[in-house]
Amino acid sequence: MEESSGRATASRLTARGAKTRSRIIATAADLMRVRGVGATTLDDVVVAGNVSKSQLYRHFEDKQALVRAVIEFTGDRAIAVERERLNRVMTLTGLRRWRDALVENNALQQGRYGCPLGSLASEVVDQDPIARQKLNELFSAWRELFESLLQRFQKVGVIPQEADVSRLSIGLLAAVQGGYLLAQASRDVTPMASAIDMAIAHLHHLGSKRDTAS
C-alpha cells in the first residue's frame, strides 16, 4: 500500500532536510488545527513555516501529500500522549482523573477545535481513501489503548471477567470523540464531560453488578 507520509523518503533525508520537512508538517498541522484543512493553503504553510515554495515541493508534491503527513504526525502524537496517560490508570478513580485532565485541557480553548484527529477525519475521509485508511488505523490504535486499560481492570477486579472489553473500548472511544464534537459545536465542554461520565458510570455499574452477584 502507498505510504501516506513518506516515511521511507524521510529516512533518506539529510539531517537538515529532515528538520525542514518536520517543520513544514508541524506548521501545517497547527494551521489545519485552527483553520481546518480546506482553509489552509500551501502558501499559508510557506509563510508560517518560514520555508520557500521550492523547499515545500521538494518534500510534498501537493497538498494531499502534506495532509497525509499531517494526519500521521497528528495521530502518532495523540496516540503517544494517550498511551502515556492511560498506562498509569489502574482504577476507576484514576480513570476519572484522566477524564478530568482531558476535559480541562479542552476547556482551555472552550472546546473550539475539537479532537485533532477527529477534526481531520471529518474533512478528509470522503476525499482521500489513503488518508481514510490511515485515520482508521490510528483510531483503531486508540481503541486498543482503551481495550488494554479495560483488560487491566479485569485483572484487578474492577470489571467482571466476562465483560466484552472490545465493545466497551469502542464505547469509550465514541464517548470521547462524540464529546469533542459536541464541545466544539457548543463552545462548551459540559457535553464532553457528560459523555465520558456516562461511559465511566457504565463501567462502575458493571463492577457493582459483579459485587452484587458475588
JSON list of C-alpha atoms in Angstrom, two decimals:
[
{"chain": "A", "resi": 1, "resn": "MET", "atom": "CA", "xyz": [0.00, 0.00, 0.00]},
{"chain": "A", "resi": 2, "resn": "GLU", "atom": "CA", "xyz": [1.21, 3.51, -0.80]},
{"chain": "A", "resi": 3, "resn": "GLU", "atom": "CA", "xyz": [2.74, 5.28, 2.19]},
{"chain": "A", "resi": 4, "resn": "SER", "atom": "CA", "xyz": [0.70, 8.22, 3.41]},
{"chain": "A", "resi": 5, "resn": "SER", "atom": "CA", "xyz": [3.51, 10.20, 4.96]},
{"chain": "A", "resi": 6, "resn": "GLY", "atom": "CA", "xyz": [6.61, 9.33, 3.00]},
{"chain": "A", "resi": 7, "resn": "ARG", "atom": "CA", "xyz": [8.38, 7.78, 5.98]},
{"chain": "A", "resi": 8, "resn": "ALA", "atom": "CA", "xyz": [10.70, 5.83, 3.70]},
{"chain": "A", "resi": 9, "resn": "THR", "atom": "CA", "xyz": [11.62, 9.02, 1.85]},
{"chain": "A", "resi": 10, "resn": "ALA", "atom": "CA", "xyz": [12.07, 10.92, 5.11]},
{"chain": "A", "resi": 11, "resn": "SER", "atom": "CA", "xyz": [14.51, 8.29, 6.36]},
{"chain": "A", "resi": 12, "resn": "ARG", "atom": "CA", "xyz": [16.81, 9.09, 3.41]},
{"chain": "A", "resi": 13, "resn": "LEU", "atom": "CA", "xyz": [16.91, 12.84, 4.03]},
{"chain": "A", "resi": 14, "resn": "THR", "atom": "CA", "xyz": [19.88, 14.72, 5.36]},
{"chain": "A", "resi": 15, "resn": "ALA", "atom": "CA", "xyz": [19.58, 15.99, 8.91]},
{"chain": "A", "resi": 16, "resn": "ARG", "atom": "CA", "xyz": [18.87, 19.47, 7.58]},
{"chain": "A", "resi": 17, "resn": "GLY", "atom": "CA", "xyz": [16.29, 18.17, 5.11]},
{"chain": "A", "resi": 18, "resn": "ALA", "atom": "CA", "xyz": [14.57, 16.11, 7.79]},
{"chain": "A", "resi": 19, "resn": "LYS", "atom": "CA", "xyz": [14.40, 19.15, 10.06]},
{"chain": "A", "resi": 20, "resn": "THR", "atom": "CA", "xyz": [12.84, 21.24, 7.30]},
{"chain": "A", "resi": 21, "resn": "ARG", "atom": "CA", "xyz": [10.33, 18.52, 6.49]},
{"chain": "A", "resi": 22, "resn": "SER", "atom": "CA", "xyz": [9.36, 18.18, 10.15]},
{"chain": "A", "resi": 23, "resn": "ARG", "atom": "CA", "xyz": [8.91, 21.94, 10.45]},
{"chain": "A", "resi": 24, "resn": "ILE", "atom": "CA", "xyz": [6.64, 22.00, 7.41]},
{"chain": "A", "resi": 25, "resn": "ILE", "atom": "CA", "xyz": [4.48, 19.20, 8.80]},
{"chain": "A", "resi": 26, "resn": "ALA", "atom": "CA", "xyz": [4.27, 20.73, 12.28]},
{"chain": "A", "resi": 27, "resn": "THR", "atom": "CA", "xyz": [3.39, 24.13, 10.84]},
{"chain": "A", "resi": 28, "resn": "ALA", "atom": "CA", "xyz": [0.72, 22.66, 8.59]},
{"chain": "A", "resi": 29, "resn": "ALA", "atom": "CA", "xyz": [-0.71, 20.66, 11.50]},
{"chain": "A", "resi": 30, "resn": "ASP", "atom": "CA", "xyz": [-1.04, 23.79, 13.63]},
{"chain": "A", "resi": 31, "resn": "LEU", "atom": "CA", "xyz": [-2.69, 25.75, 10.83]},
{"chain": "A", "resi": 32, "resn": "MET", "atom": "CA", "xyz": [-5.09, 22.95, 9.93]},
{"chain": "A", "resi": 33, "resn": "ARG", "atom": "CA", "xyz": [-5.96, 22.51, 13.59]},
{"chain": "A", "resi": 34, "resn": "VAL", "atom": "CA", "xyz": [-7.09, 26.14, 13.83]},
{"chain": "A", "resi": 35, "resn": "ARG", "atom": "CA", "xyz": [-8.33, 26.90, 10.31]},
{"chain": "A", "resi": 36, "resn": "GLY", "atom": "CA", "xyz": [-9.26, 23.48, 9.03]},
{"chain": "A", "resi": 37, "resn": "VAL", "atom": "CA", "xyz": [-7.78, 21.56, 6.13]},
{"chain": "A", "resi": 38, "resn": "GLY", "atom": "CA", "xyz": [-9.86, 23.27, 3.45]},
{"chain": "A", "resi": 39, "resn": "ALA", "atom": "CA", "xyz": [-8.99, 26.79, 4.59]},
{"chain": "A", "resi": 40, "resn": "THR", "atom": "CA", "xyz": [-5.26, 26.13, 4.87]},
{"chain": "A", "resi": 41, "resn": "THR", "atom": "CA", "xyz": [-3.31, 26.71, 1.67]},
{"chain": "A", "resi": 42, "resn": "LEU", "atom": "CA", "xyz": [0.22, 25.71, 0.78]},
{"chain": "A", "resi": 43, "resn": "ASP", "atom": "CA", "xyz": [1.06, 29.41, 0.63]},
{"chain": "A", "resi": 44, "resn": "ASP", "atom": "CA", "xyz": [-0.10, 29.71, 4.24]},
{"chain": "A", "resi": 45, "resn": "VAL", "atom": "CA", "xyz": [2.28, 26.91, 5.21]},
{"chain": "A", "resi": 46, "resn": "VAL", "atom": "CA", "xyz": [5.16, 28.53, 3.33]},
{"chain": "A", "resi": 47, "resn": "VAL", "atom": "CA", "xyz": [4.72, 31.82, 5.15]},
{"chain": "A", "resi": 48, "resn": "ALA", "atom": "CA", "xyz": [4.04, 30.41, 8.63]},
{"chain": "A", "resi": 49, "resn": "GLY", "atom": "CA", "xyz": [6.80, 27.81, 8.36]},
{"chain": "A", "resi": 50, "resn": "ASN", "atom": "CA", "xyz": [9.36, 30.29, 7.00]},
{"chain": "A", "resi": 51, "resn": "VAL", "atom": "CA", "xyz": [10.23, 28.00, 4.12]},
{"chain": "A", "resi": 52, "resn": "SER", "atom": "CA", "xyz": [10.33, 28.55, 0.37]},
{"chain": "A", "resi": 53, "resn": "LYS", "atom": "CA", "xyz": [7.90, 27.02, -2.09]},
{"chain": "A", "resi": 54, "resn": "SER", "atom": "CA", "xyz": [10.74, 25.03, -3.58]},
{"chain": "A", "resi": 55, "resn": "GLN", "atom": "CA", "xyz": [11.52, 23.55, -0.15]},
{"chain": "A", "resi": 56, "resn": "LEU", "atom": "CA", "xyz": [7.90, 22.60, 0.39]},
{"chain": "A", "resi": 57, "resn": "TYR", "atom": "CA", "xyz": [7.55, 20.98, -3.03]},
{"chain": "A", "resi": 58, "resn": "ARG", "atom": "CA", "xyz": [10.83, 19.15, -2.55]},
{"chain": "A", "resi": 59, "resn": "HIS", "atom": "CA", "xyz": [9.17, 17.25, 0.30]},
{"chain": "A", "resi": 60, "resn": "PHE", "atom": "CA", "xyz": [5.50, 17.20, -0.77]},
{"chain": "A", "resi": 61, "resn": "GLU", "atom": "CA", "xyz": [4.28, 17.02, -4.34]},
{"chain": "A", "resi": 62, "resn": "ASP", "atom": "CA", "xyz": [0.90, 18.51, -3.49]},
{"chain": "A", "resi": 63, "resn": "LYS", "atom": "CA", "xyz": [-1.44, 19.43, -0.66]},
{"chain": "A", "resi": 64, "resn": "GLN", "atom": "CA", "xyz": [-2.85, 15.92, -0.48]},
{"chain": "A", "resi": 65, "resn": "ALA", "atom": "CA", "xyz": [0.60, 14.52, 0.30]},
{"chain": "A", "resi": 66, "resn": "LEU", "atom": "CA", "xyz": [1.08, 17.13, 3.01]},
{"chain": "A", "resi": 67, "resn": "VAL", "atom": "CA", "xyz": [-2.32, 16.40, 4.54]},
{"chain": "A", "resi": 68, "resn": "ARG", "atom": "CA", "xyz": [-1.45, 12.71, 4.74]},
{"chain": "A", "resi": 69, "resn": "ALA", "atom": "CA", "xyz": [1.77, 13.56, 6.55]},
{"chain": "A", "resi": 70, "resn": "VAL", "atom": "CA", "xyz": [-0.16, 15.84, 8.93]},
{"chain": "A", "resi": 71, "resn": "ILE", "atom": "CA", "xyz": [-2.57, 13.01, 9.71]},
{"chain": "A", "resi": 72, "resn": "GLU", "atom": "CA", "xyz": [0.28, 10.68, 10.58]},
{"chain": "A", "resi": 73, "resn": "PHE", "atom": "CA", "xyz": [2.07, 13.34, 12.63]},
{"chain": "A", "resi": 74, "resn": "THR", "atom": "CA", "xyz": [-1.08, 14.36, 14.50]},
{"chain": "A", "resi": 75, "resn": "GLY", "atom": "CA", "xyz": [-2.22, 10.81, 15.08]},
{"chain": "A", "resi": 76, "resn": "ASP", "atom": "CA", "xyz": [1.12, 9.48, 16.27]},
{"chain": "A", "resi": 77, "resn": "ARG", "atom": "CA", "xyz": [1.42, 12.40, 18.69]},
{"chain": "A", "resi": 78, "resn": "ALA", "atom": "CA", "xyz": [-2.12, 11.94, 20.02]},
{"chain": "A", "resi": 79, "resn": "ILE", "atom": "CA", "xyz": [-1.67, 8.19, 20.49]},
{"chain": "A", "resi": 80, "resn": "ALA", "atom": "CA", "xyz": [1.67, 8.67, 22.26]},
{"chain": "A", "resi": 81, "resn": "VAL", "atom": "CA", "xyz": [0.11, 11.15, 24.70]},
{"chain": "A", "resi": 82, "resn": "GLU", "atom": "CA", "xyz": [-2.87, 8.92, 25.42]},
{"chain": "A", "resi": 83, "resn": "ARG", "atom": "CA", "xyz": [-0.68, 5.85, 25.82]},
{"chain": "A", "resi": 84, "resn": "GLU", "atom": "CA", "xyz": [1.38, 7.60, 28.48]},
{"chain": "A", "resi": 85, "resn": "ARG", "atom": "CA", "xyz": [-1.71, 8.83, 30.31]},
{"chain": "A", "resi": 86, "resn": "LEU", "atom": "CA", "xyz": [-3.74, 5.63, 30.14]},
{"chain": "A", "resi": 87, "resn": "ASN", "atom": "CA", "xyz": [-0.86, 3.34, 31.07]},
{"chain": "A", "resi": 88, "resn": "ARG", "atom": "CA", "xyz": [-0.90, 4.95, 34.51]},
{"chain": "A", "resi": 89, "resn": "VAL", "atom": "CA", "xyz": [-4.60, 4.26, 35.08]},
{"chain": "A", "resi": 90, "resn": "MET", "atom": "CA", "xyz": [-5.36, 1.22, 37.24]},
{"chain": "A", "resi": 91, "resn": "THR", "atom": "CA", "xyz": [-8.64, 2.15, 38.93]},
{"chain": "A", "resi": 92, "resn": "LEU", "atom": "CA", "xyz": [-11.91, 3.93, 38.19]},
{"chain": "A", "resi": 93, "resn": "THR", "atom": "CA", "xyz": [-10.64, 6.79, 40.33]},
{"chain": "A", "resi": 94, "resn": "GLY", "atom": "CA", "xyz": [-7.62, 7.00, 38.06]},
{"chain": "A", "resi": 95, "resn": "LEU", "atom": "CA", "xyz": [-9.89, 6.93, 35.02]},
{"chain": "A", "resi": 96, "resn": "ARG", "atom": "CA", "xyz": [-11.89, 9.83, 36.42]},
{"chain": "A", "resi": 97, "resn": "ARG", "atom": "CA", "xyz": [-8.65, 11.78, 36.88]},
{"chain": "A", "resi": 98, "resn": "TRP", "atom": "CA", "xyz": [-7.80, 11.03, 33.26]},
{"chain": "A", "resi": 99, "resn": "ARG", "atom": "CA", "xyz": [-11.24, 12.30, 32.29]},
{"chain": "A", "resi": 100, "resn": "ASP", "atom": "CA", "xyz": [-10.75, 15.49, 34.32]},
{"chain": "A", "resi": 101, "resn": "ALA", "atom": "CA", "xyz": [-7.43, 16.22, 32.63]},
{"chain": "A", "resi": 102, "resn": "LEU", "atom": "CA", "xyz": [-8.87, 15.59, 29.15]},
{"chain": "A", "resi": 103, "resn": "VAL", "atom": "CA", "xyz": [-11.87, 17.85, 29.73]},
{"chain": "A", "resi": 104, "resn": "GLU", "atom": "CA", "xyz": [-9.88, 20.58, 31.46]},
{"chain": "A", "resi": 105, "resn": "ASN", "atom": "CA", "xyz": [-7.35, 20.68, 28.63]},
{"chain": "A", "resi": 106, "resn": "ASN", "atom": "CA", "xyz": [-10.14, 21.08, 26.09]},
{"chain": "A", "resi": 107, "resn": "ALA", "atom": "CA", "xyz": [-11.77, 23.73, 28.28]},
{"chain": "A", "resi": 108, "resn": "LEU", "atom": "CA", "xyz": [-8.73, 25.96, 27.81]},
{"chain": "A", "resi": 109, "resn": "GLN", "atom": "CA", "xyz": [-10.00, 26.58, 24.27]},
{"chain": "A", "resi": 110, "resn": "GLN", "atom": "CA", "xyz": [-13.72, 26.27, 25.10]},
{"chain": "A", "resi": 111, "resn": "GLY", "atom": "CA", "xyz": [-13.74, 23.11, 23.01]},
{"chain": "A", "resi": 112, "resn": "ARG", "atom": "CA", "xyz": [-13.17, 25.27, 19.93]},
{"chain": "A", "resi": 113, "resn": "TYR", "atom": "CA", "xyz": [-11.05, 22.96, 17.79]},
{"chain": "A", "resi": 114, "resn": "GLY", "atom": "CA", "xyz": [-12.31, 19.54, 18.80]},
{"chain": "A", "resi": 115, "resn": "CYS", "atom": "CA", "xyz": [-10.12, 16.45, 18.70]},
{"chain": "A", "resi": 116, "resn": "PRO", "atom": "CA", "xyz": [-7.08, 16.97, 16.45]},
{"chain": "A", "resi": 117, "resn": "LEU", "atom": "CA", "xyz": [-7.58, 13.57, 14.86]},
{"chain": "A", "resi": 118, "resn": "GLY", "atom": "CA", "xyz": [-11.37, 13.71, 14.74]},
{"chain": "A", "resi": 119, "resn": "SER", "atom": "CA", "xyz": [-11.35, 17.13, 13.09]},
{"chain": "A", "resi": 120, "resn": "LEU", "atom": "CA", "xyz": [-9.03, 15.87, 10.36]},
{"chain": "A", "resi": 121, "resn": "ALA", "atom": "CA", "xyz": [-11.23, 12.82, 9.84]},
{"chain": "A", "resi": 122, "resn": "SER", "atom": "CA", "xyz": [-14.35, 14.93, 9.32]},
{"chain": "A", "resi": 123, "resn": "GLU", "atom": "CA", "xyz": [-12.65, 16.83, 6.50]},
{"chain": "A", "resi": 124, "resn": "VAL", "atom": "CA", "xyz": [-10.75, 14.20, 4.54]},
{"chain": "A", "resi": 125, "resn": "VAL", "atom": "CA", "xyz": [-12.32, 10.74, 4.88]},
{"chain": "A", "resi": 126, "resn": "ASP", "atom": "CA", "xyz": [-14.55, 11.19, 1.81]},
{"chain": "A", "resi": 127, "resn": "GLN", "atom": "CA", "xyz": [-11.84, 12.79, -0.35]},
{"chain": "A", "resi": 128, "resn": "ASP", "atom": "CA", "xyz": [-8.80, 10.56, 0.10]},
{"chain": "A", "resi": 129, "resn": "PRO", "atom": "CA", "xyz": [-9.02, 6.77, 0.60]},
{"chain": "A", "resi": 130, "resn": "ILE", "atom": "CA", "xyz": [-5.38, 6.54, 1.69]},
{"chain": "A", "resi": 131, "resn": "ALA", "atom": "CA", "xyz": [-5.93, 9.20, 4.35]},
{"chain": "A", "resi": 132, "resn": "ARG", "atom": "CA", "xyz": [-9.14, 7.46, 5.41]},
{"chain": "A", "resi": 133, "resn": "GLN", "atom": "CA", "xyz": [-7.27, 4.17, 5.87]},
{"chain": "A", "resi": 134, "resn": "LYS", "atom": "CA", "xyz": [-4.58, 5.85, 7.94]},
{"chain": "A", "resi": 135, "resn": "LEU", "atom": "CA", "xyz": [-7.19, 7.53, 10.11]},
{"chain": "A", "resi": 136, "resn": "ASN", "atom": "CA", "xyz": [-8.93, 4.21, 10.62]},
{"chain": "A", "resi": 137, "resn": "GLU", "atom": "CA", "xyz": [-5.63, 2.66, 11.72]},
{"chain": "A", "resi": 138, "resn": "LEU", "atom": "CA", "xyz": [-5.00, 5.50, 14.16]},
{"chain": "A", "resi": 139, "resn": "PHE", "atom": "CA", "xyz": [-8.47, 5.28, 15.69]},
{"chain": "A", "resi": 140, "resn": "SER", "atom": "CA", "xyz": [-8.00, 1.53, 15.97]},
{"chain": "A", "resi": 141, "resn": "ALA", "atom": "CA", "xyz": [-4.74, 2.10, 17.84]},
{"chain": "A", "resi": 142, "resn": "TRP", "atom": "CA", "xyz": [-6.55, 4.50, 20.18]},
{"chain": "A", "resi": 143, "resn": "ARG", "atom": "CA", "xyz": [-9.31, 1.95, 20.76]},
{"chain": "A", "resi": 144, "resn": "GLU", "atom": "CA", "xyz": [-6.68, -0.68, 21.56]},
{"chain": "A", "resi": 145, "resn": "LEU", "atom": "CA", "xyz": [-5.33, 1.59, 24.30]},
{"chain": "A", "resi": 146, "resn": "PHE", "atom": "CA", "xyz": [-8.77, 1.58, 25.90]},
{"chain": "A", "resi": 147, "resn": "GLU", "atom": "CA", "xyz": [-9.04, -2.16, 25.44]},
{"chain": "A", "resi": 148, "resn": "SER", "atom": "CA", "xyz": [-5.70, -2.68, 27.21]},
{"chain": "A", "resi": 149, "resn": "LEU", "atom": "CA", "xyz": [-6.92, -0.45, 30.04]},
{"chain": "A", "resi": 150, "resn": "LEU", "atom": "CA", "xyz": [-10.10, -2.50, 30.40]},
{"chain": "A", "resi": 151, "resn": "GLN", "atom": "CA", "xyz": [-8.14, -5.74, 30.38]},
{"chain": "A", "resi": 152, "resn": "ARG", "atom": "CA", "xyz": [-6.12, -4.37, 33.30]},
{"chain": "A", "resi": 153, "resn": "PHE", "atom": "CA", "xyz": [-9.41, -3.54, 35.01]},
{"chain": "A", "resi": 154, "resn": "GLN", "atom": "CA", "xyz": [-10.45, -7.15, 34.58]},
{"chain": "A", "resi": 155, "resn": "LYS", "atom": "CA", "xyz": [-7.21, -8.43, 36.08]},
{"chain": "A", "resi": 156, "resn": "VAL", "atom": "CA", "xyz": [-7.58, -6.34, 39.22]},
{"chain": "A", "resi": 157, "resn": "GLY", "atom": "CA", "xyz": [-11.32, -6.98, 39.54]},
{"chain": "A", "resi": 158, "resn": "VAL", "atom": "CA", "xyz": [-12.66, -3.54, 38.62]},
{"chain": "A", "resi": 159, "resn": "ILE", "atom": "CA", "xyz": [-14.94, -5.04, 35.98]},
{"chain": "A", "resi": 160, "resn": "PRO", "atom": "CA", "xyz": [-16.03, -8.68, 35.57]},
{"chain": "A", "resi": 161, "resn": "GLN", "atom": "CA", "xyz": [-14.04, -11.16, 33.51]},
{"chain": "A", "resi": 162, "resn": "GLU", "atom": "CA", "xyz": [-16.97, -11.78, 31.19]},
{"chain": "A", "resi": 163, "resn": "ALA", "atom": "CA", "xyz": [-17.21, -8.11, 30.19]},
{"chain": "A", "resi": 164, "resn": "ASP", "atom": "CA", "xyz": [-16.74, -7.58, 26.45]},
{"chain": "A", "resi": 165, "resn": "VAL", "atom": "CA", "xyz": [-13.74, -5.26, 26.54]},
{"chain": "A", "resi": 166, "resn": "SER", "atom": "CA", "xyz": [-13.69, -4.89, 22.75]},
{"chain": "A", "resi": 167, "resn": "ARG", "atom": "CA", "xyz": [-17.18, -3.40, 22.68]},
{"chain": "A", "resi": 168, "resn": "LEU", "atom": "CA", "xyz": [-16.57, -1.37, 25.83]},
{"chain": "A", "resi": 169, "resn": "SER", "atom": "CA", "xyz": [-13.43, 0.13, 24.30]},
{"chain": "A", "resi": 170, "resn": "ILE", "atom": "CA", "xyz": [-15.42, 1.23, 21.25]},
{"chain": "A", "resi": 171, "resn": "GLY", "atom": "CA", "xyz": [-17.93, 2.85, 23.58]},
{"chain": "A", "resi": 172, "resn": "LEU", "atom": "CA", "xyz": [-15.21, 4.75, 25.41]},
{"chain": "A", "resi": 173, "resn": "LEU", "atom": "CA", "xyz": [-13.66, 5.99, 22.20]},
{"chain": "A", "resi": 174, "resn": "ALA", "atom": "CA", "xyz": [-17.08, 7.01, 20.86]},
{"chain": "A", "resi": 175, "resn": "ALA", "atom": "CA", "xyz": [-17.80, 8.91, 24.09]},
{"chain": "A", "resi": 176, "resn": "VAL", "atom": "CA", "xyz": [-14.52, 10.81, 23.79]},
{"chain": "A", "resi": 177, "resn": "GLN", "atom": "CA", "xyz": [-14.92, 11.61, 20.10]},
{"chain": "A", "resi": 178, "resn": "GLY", "atom": "CA", "xyz": [-18.60, 12.48, 20.40]},
{"chain": "A", "resi": 179, "resn": "GLY", "atom": "CA", "xyz": [-17.82, 14.62, 23.41]},
{"chain": "A", "resi": 180, "resn": "TYR", "atom": "CA", "xyz": [-15.15, 16.52, 21.50]},
{"chain": "A", "resi": 181, "resn": "LEU", "atom": "CA", "xyz": [-17.58, 17.17, 18.65]},
{"chain": "A", "resi": 182, "resn": "LEU", "atom": "CA", "xyz": [-20.37, 18.41, 20.91]},
{"chain": "A", "resi": 183, "resn": "ALA", "atom": "CA", "xyz": [-17.96, 20.64, 22.80]},
{"chain": "A", "resi": 184, "resn": "GLN", "atom": "CA", "xyz": [-16.70, 22.06, 19.53]},
{"chain": "A", "resi": 185, "resn": "ALA", "atom": "CA", "xyz": [-20.22, 22.83, 18.31]},
{"chain": "A", "resi": 186, "resn": "SER", "atom": "CA", "xyz": [-21.36, 24.42, 21.58]},
{"chain": "A", "resi": 187, "resn": "ARG", "atom": "CA", "xyz": [-18.05, 26.01, 22.61]},
{"chain": "A", "resi": 188, "resn": "ASP", "atom": "CA", "xyz": [-18.69, 24.35, 25.96]},
{"chain": "A", "resi": 189, "resn": "VAL", "atom": "CA", "xyz": [-17.00, 21.24, 27.39]},
{"chain": "A", "resi": 190, "resn": "THR", "atom": "CA", "xyz": [-20.01, 20.27, 29.51]},
{"chain": "A", "resi": 191, "resn": "PRO", "atom": "CA", "xyz": [-21.38, 17.83, 26.89]},
{"chain": "A", "resi": 192, "resn": "MET", "atom": "CA", "xyz": [-17.94, 16.24, 26.60]},
{"chain": "A", "resi": 193, "resn": "ALA", "atom": "CA", "xyz": [-17.74, 15.75, 30.36]},
{"chain": "A", "resi": 194, "resn": "SER", "atom": "CA", "xyz": [-21.24, 14.25, 30.40]},
{"chain": "A", "resi": 195, "resn": "ALA", "atom": "CA", "xyz": [-20.49, 11.81, 27.58]},
{"chain": "A", "resi": 196, "resn": "ILE", "atom": "CA", "xyz": [-17.35, 10.46, 29.23]},
{"chain": "A", "resi": 197, "resn": "ASP", "atom": "CA", "xyz": [-19.05, 10.37, 32.62]},
{"chain": "A", "resi": 198, "resn": "MET", "atom": "CA", "xyz": [-21.76, 8.13, 31.18]},
{"chain": "A", "resi": 199, "resn": "ALA", "atom": "CA", "xyz": [-19.14, 5.71, 29.87]},
{"chain": "A", "resi": 200, "resn": "ILE", "atom": "CA", "xyz": [-17.34, 5.62, 33.23]},
{"chain": "A", "resi": 201, "resn": "ALA", "atom": "CA", "xyz": [-20.65, 5.20, 35.07]},
{"chain": "A", "resi": 202, "resn": "HIS", "atom": "CA", "xyz": [-21.35, 2.13, 32.94]},
{"chain": "A", "resi": 203, "resn": "LEU", "atom": "CA", "xyz": [-18.03, 0.60, 33.97]},
{"chain": "A", "resi": 204, "resn": "HIS", "atom": "CA", "xyz": [-18.85, 1.35, 37.60]},
{"chain": "A", "resi": 205, "resn": "HIS", "atom": "CA", "xyz": [-22.23, -0.33, 37.11]},
{"chain": "A", "resi": 206, "resn": "LEU", "atom": "CA", "xyz": [-20.57, -3.44, 35.70]},
{"chain": "A", "resi": 207, "resn": "GLY", "atom": "CA", "xyz": [-18.33, -3.62, 38.77]},
{"chain": "A", "resi": 208, "resn": "SER", "atom": "CA", "xyz": [-21.29, -3.14, 41.08]},
{"chain": "A", "resi": 209, "resn": "LYS", "atom": "CA", "xyz": [-23.20, -5.95, 39.38]},
{"chain": "A", "resi": 210, "resn": "ARG", "atom": "CA", "xyz": [-20.21, -8.25, 39.91]},
{"chain": "A", "resi": 211, "resn": "ASP", "atom": "CA", "xyz": [-20.07, -7.37, 43.60]},
{"chain": "A", "resi": 212, "resn": "THR", "atom": "CA", "xyz": [-23.81, -7.97, 44.00]},
{"chain": "A", "resi": 213, "resn": "ALA", "atom": "CA", "xyz": [-23.62, -11.31, 42.22]},
{"chain": "A", "resi": 214, "resn": "SER", "atom": "CA", "xyz": [-20.80, -12.49, 44.47]}
]
